[in-house]
JSON list of C-alpha atoms in Angstrom, two decimals:
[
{"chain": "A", "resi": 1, "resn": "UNK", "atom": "CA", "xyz": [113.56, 158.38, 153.80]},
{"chain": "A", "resi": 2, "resn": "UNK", "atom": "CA", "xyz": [109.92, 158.29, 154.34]},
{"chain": "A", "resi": 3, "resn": "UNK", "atom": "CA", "xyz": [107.85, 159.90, 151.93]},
{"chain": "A", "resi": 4, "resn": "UNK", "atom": "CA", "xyz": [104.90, 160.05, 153.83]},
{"chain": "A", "resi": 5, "resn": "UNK", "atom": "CA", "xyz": [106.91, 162.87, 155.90]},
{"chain": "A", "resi": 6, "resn": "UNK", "atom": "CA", "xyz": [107.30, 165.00, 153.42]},
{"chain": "A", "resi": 7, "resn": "UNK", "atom": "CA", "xyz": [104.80, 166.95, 151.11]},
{"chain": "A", "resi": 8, "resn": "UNK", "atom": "CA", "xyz": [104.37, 165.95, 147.50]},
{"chain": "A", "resi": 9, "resn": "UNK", "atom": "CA", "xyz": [106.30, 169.42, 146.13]},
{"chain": "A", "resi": 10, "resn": "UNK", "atom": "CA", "xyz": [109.60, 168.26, 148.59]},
{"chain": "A", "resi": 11, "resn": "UNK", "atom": "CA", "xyz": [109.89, 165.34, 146.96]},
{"chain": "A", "resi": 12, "resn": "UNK", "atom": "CA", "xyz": [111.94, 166.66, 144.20]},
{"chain": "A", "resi": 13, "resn": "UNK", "atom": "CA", "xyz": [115.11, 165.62, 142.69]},
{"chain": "A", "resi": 14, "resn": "UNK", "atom": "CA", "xyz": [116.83, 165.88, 139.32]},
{"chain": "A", "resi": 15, "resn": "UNK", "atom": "CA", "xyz": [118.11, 163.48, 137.13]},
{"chain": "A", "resi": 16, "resn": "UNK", "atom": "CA", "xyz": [120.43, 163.30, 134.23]},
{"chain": "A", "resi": 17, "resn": "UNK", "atom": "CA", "xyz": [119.92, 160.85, 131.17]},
{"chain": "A", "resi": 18, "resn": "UNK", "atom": "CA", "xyz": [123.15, 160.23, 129.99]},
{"chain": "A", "resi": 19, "resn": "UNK", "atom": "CA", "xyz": [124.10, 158.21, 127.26]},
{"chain": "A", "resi": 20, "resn": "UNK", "atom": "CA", "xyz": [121.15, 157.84, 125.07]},
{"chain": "A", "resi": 21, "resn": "UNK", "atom": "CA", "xyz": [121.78, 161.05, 123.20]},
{"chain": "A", "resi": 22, "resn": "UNK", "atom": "CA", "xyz": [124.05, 164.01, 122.98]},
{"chain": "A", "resi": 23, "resn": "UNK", "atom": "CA", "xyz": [121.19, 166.35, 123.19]},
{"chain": "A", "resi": 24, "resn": "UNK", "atom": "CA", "xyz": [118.18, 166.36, 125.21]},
{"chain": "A", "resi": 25, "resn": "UNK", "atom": "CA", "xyz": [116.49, 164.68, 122.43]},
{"chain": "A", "resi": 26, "resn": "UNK", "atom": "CA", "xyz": [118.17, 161.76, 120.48]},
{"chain": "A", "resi": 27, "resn": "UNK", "atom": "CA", "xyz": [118.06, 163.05, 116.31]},
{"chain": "A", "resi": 28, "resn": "UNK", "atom": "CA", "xyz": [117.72, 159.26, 115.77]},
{"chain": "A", "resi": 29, "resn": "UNK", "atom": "CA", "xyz": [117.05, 155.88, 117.53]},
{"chain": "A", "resi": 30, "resn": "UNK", "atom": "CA", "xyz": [119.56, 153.30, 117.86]},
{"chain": "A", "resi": 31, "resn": "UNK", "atom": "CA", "xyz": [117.13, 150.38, 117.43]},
{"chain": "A", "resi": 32, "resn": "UNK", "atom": "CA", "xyz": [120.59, 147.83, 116.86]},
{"chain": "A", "resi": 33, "resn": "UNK", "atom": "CA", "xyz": [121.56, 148.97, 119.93]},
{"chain": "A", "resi": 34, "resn": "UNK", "atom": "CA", "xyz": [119.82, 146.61, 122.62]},
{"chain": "A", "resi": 35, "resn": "UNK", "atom": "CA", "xyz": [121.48, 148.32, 125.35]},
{"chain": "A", "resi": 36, "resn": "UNK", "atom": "CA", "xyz": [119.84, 151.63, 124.27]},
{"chain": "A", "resi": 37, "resn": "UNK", "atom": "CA", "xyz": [116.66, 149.72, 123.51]},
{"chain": "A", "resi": 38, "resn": "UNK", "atom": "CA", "xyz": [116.60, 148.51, 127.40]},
{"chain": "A", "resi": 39, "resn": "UNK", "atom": "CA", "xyz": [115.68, 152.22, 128.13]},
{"chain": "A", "resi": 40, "resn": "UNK", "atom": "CA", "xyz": [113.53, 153.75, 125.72]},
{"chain": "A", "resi": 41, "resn": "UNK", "atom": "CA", "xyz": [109.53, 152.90, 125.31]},
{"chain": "A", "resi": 42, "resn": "UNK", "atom": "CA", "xyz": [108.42, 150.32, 123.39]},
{"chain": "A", "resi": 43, "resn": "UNK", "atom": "CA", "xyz": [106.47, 153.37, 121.26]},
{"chain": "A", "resi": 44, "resn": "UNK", "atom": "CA", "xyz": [109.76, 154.49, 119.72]},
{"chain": "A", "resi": 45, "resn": "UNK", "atom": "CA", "xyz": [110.37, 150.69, 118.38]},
{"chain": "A", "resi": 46, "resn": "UNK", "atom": "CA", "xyz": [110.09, 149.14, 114.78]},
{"chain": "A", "resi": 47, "resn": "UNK", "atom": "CA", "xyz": [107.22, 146.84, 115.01]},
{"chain": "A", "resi": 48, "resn": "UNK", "atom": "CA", "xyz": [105.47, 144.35, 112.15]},
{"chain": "A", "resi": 49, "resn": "UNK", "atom": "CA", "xyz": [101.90, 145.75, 113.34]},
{"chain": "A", "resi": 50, "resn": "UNK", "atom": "CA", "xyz": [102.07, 148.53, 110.57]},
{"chain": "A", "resi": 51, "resn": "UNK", "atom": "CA", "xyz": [101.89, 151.34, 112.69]},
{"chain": "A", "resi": 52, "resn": "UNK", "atom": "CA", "xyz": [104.78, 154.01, 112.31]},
{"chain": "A", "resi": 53, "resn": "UNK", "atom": "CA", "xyz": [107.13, 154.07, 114.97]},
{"chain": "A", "resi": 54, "resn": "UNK", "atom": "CA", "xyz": [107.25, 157.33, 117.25]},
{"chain": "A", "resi": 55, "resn": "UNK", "atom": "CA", "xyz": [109.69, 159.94, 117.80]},
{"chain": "A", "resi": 56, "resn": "UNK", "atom": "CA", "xyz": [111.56, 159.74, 120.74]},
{"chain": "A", "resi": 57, "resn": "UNK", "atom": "CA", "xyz": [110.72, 163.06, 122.24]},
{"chain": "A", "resi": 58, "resn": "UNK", "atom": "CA", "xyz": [110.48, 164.60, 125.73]},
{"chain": "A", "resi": 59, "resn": "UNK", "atom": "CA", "xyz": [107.38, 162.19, 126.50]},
{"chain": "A", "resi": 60, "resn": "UNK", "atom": "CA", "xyz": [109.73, 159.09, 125.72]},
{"chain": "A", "resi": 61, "resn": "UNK", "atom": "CA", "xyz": [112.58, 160.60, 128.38]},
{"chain": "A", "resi": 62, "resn": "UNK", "atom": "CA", "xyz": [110.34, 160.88, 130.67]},
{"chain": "A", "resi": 63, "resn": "UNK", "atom": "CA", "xyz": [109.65, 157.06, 130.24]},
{"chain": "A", "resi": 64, "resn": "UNK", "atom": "CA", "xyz": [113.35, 156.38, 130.24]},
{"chain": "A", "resi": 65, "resn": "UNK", "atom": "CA", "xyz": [113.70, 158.32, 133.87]},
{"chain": "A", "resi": 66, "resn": "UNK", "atom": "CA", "xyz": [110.48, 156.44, 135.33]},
{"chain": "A", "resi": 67, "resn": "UNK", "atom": "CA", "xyz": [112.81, 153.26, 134.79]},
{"chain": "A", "resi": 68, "resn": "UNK", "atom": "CA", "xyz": [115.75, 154.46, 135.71]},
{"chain": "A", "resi": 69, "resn": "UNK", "atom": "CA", "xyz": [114.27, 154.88, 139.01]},
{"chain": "A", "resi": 70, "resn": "UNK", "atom": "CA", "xyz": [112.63, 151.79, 138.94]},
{"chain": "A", "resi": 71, "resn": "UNK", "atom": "CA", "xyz": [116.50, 150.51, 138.63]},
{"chain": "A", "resi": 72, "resn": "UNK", "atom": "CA", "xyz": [117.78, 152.50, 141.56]},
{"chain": "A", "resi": 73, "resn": "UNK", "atom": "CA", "xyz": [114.76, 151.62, 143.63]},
{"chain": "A", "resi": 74, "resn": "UNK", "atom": "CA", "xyz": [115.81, 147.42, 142.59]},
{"chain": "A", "resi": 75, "resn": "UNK", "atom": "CA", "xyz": [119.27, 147.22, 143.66]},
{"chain": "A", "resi": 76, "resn": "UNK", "atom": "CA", "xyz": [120.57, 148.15, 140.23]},
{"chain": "A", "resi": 77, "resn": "UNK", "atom": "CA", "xyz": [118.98, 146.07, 138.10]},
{"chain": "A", "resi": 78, "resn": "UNK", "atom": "CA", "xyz": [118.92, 146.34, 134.62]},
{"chain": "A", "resi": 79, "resn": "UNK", "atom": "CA", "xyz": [115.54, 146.66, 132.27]},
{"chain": "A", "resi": 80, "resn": "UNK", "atom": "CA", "xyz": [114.59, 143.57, 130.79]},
{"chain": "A", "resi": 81, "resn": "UNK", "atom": "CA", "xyz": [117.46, 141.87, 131.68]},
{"chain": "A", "resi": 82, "resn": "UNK", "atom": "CA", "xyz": [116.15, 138.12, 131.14]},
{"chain": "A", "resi": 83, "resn": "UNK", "atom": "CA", "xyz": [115.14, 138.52, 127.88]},
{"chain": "A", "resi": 84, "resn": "UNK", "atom": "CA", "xyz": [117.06, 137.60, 124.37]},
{"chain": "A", "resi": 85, "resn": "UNK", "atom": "CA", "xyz": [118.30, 140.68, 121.81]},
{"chain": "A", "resi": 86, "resn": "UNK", "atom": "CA", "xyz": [114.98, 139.95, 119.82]},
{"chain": "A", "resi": 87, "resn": "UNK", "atom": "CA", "xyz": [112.66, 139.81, 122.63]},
{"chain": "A", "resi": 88, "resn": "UNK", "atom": "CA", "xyz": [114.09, 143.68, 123.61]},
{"chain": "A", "resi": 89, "resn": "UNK", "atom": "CA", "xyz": [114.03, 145.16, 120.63]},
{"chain": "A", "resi": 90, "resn": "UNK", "atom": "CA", "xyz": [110.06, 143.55, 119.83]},
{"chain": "A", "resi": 91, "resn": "UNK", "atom": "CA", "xyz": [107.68, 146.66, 119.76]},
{"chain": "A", "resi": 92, "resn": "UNK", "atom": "CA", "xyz": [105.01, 143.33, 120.28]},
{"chain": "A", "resi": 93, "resn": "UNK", "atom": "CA", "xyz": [106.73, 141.89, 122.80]},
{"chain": "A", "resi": 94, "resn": "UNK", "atom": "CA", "xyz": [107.30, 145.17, 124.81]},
{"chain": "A", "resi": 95, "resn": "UNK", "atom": "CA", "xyz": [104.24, 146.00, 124.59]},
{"chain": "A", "resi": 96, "resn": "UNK", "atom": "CA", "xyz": [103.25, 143.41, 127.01]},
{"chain": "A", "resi": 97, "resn": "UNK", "atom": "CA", "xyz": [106.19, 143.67, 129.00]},
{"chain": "A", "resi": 98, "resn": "UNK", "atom": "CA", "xyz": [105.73, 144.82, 132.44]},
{"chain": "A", "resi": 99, "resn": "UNK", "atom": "CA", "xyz": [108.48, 145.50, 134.94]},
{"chain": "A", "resi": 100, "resn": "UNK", "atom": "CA", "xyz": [108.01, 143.57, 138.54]},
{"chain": "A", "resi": 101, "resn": "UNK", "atom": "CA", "xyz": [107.34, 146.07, 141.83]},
{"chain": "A", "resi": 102, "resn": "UNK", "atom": "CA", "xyz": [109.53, 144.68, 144.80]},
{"chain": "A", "resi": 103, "resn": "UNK", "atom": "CA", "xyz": [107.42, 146.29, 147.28]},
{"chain": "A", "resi": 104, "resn": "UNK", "atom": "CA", "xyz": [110.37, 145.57, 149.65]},
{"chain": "A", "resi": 105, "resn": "UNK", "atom": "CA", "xyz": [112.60, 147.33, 148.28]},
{"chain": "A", "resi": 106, "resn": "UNK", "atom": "CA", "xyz": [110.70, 150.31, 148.15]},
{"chain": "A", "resi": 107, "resn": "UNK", "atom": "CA", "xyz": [111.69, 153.43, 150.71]},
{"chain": "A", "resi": 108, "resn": "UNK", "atom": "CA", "xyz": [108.37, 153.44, 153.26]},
{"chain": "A", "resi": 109, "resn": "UNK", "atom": "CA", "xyz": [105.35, 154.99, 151.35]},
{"chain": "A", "resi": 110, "resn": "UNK", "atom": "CA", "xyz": [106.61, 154.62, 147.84]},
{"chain": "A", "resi": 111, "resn": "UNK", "atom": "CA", "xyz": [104.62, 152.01, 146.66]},
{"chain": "A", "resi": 112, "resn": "UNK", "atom": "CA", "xyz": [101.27, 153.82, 148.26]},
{"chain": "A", "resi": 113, "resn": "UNK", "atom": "CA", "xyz": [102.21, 157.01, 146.70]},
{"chain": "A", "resi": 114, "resn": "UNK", "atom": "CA", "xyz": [103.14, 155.29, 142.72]},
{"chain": "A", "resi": 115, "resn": "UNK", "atom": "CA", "xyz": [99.90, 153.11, 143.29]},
{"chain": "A", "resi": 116, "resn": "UNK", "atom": "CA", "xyz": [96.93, 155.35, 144.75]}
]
């Protein structure tokens, strides 16, 4: 597919976050749960910097989808993969965290369109 074909309202497509809550909205966070942890901003984490931890709302899902395509657009792979139990559920260490761009795997234009 290349996106530079298409206009920016075509480009449309639905997806489904599945498994982090029963509702659109999670009524708590599963902070034990480093598999859950993987997907949900580093916002909606416990930290030791004394500031409260936020809710994880529709702003947070919307988080969660931007890298669950940044999975499907690298081969499957899964969010901070590399690092320890501790390191994933660190609101300190997340906070620096930043996923790598594989501009090859990107469809043609992606990268242009996420980065202008």
């Amino acid at each position: 597919m290349n996106l530079q074909q298409h206009e920016p309202a075509e480009c449309l497509f639905q997806v489904a976050v599945i498994g982090l809550s029963t509702g659109v909205v999670p009524k708590r966070i599963y902070i034990d749960d480093v598999e859950r942890c993987r997907w949900i901003p580093w916002e909606c984490l416990a930290g030791d910097d004394g500031v409260e931890q936020e809710p994880y709302d529709e702003k947070a899902v919307i988080w969660t989808l931007a890298t669950m395509i940044w999975s499907m657009f690298h081969r499957a792979a899964t969010p901070l993969e590399n690092e320890t139990g501790r390191e994933i559920r660190s609101r300190e260490y997340r906070k620096q965290f930043s996923f790598d761009i594989i501009e090859q795997l990107l469809p043609t234009g992606l990268f242009e369109v996420v980065f202008c």
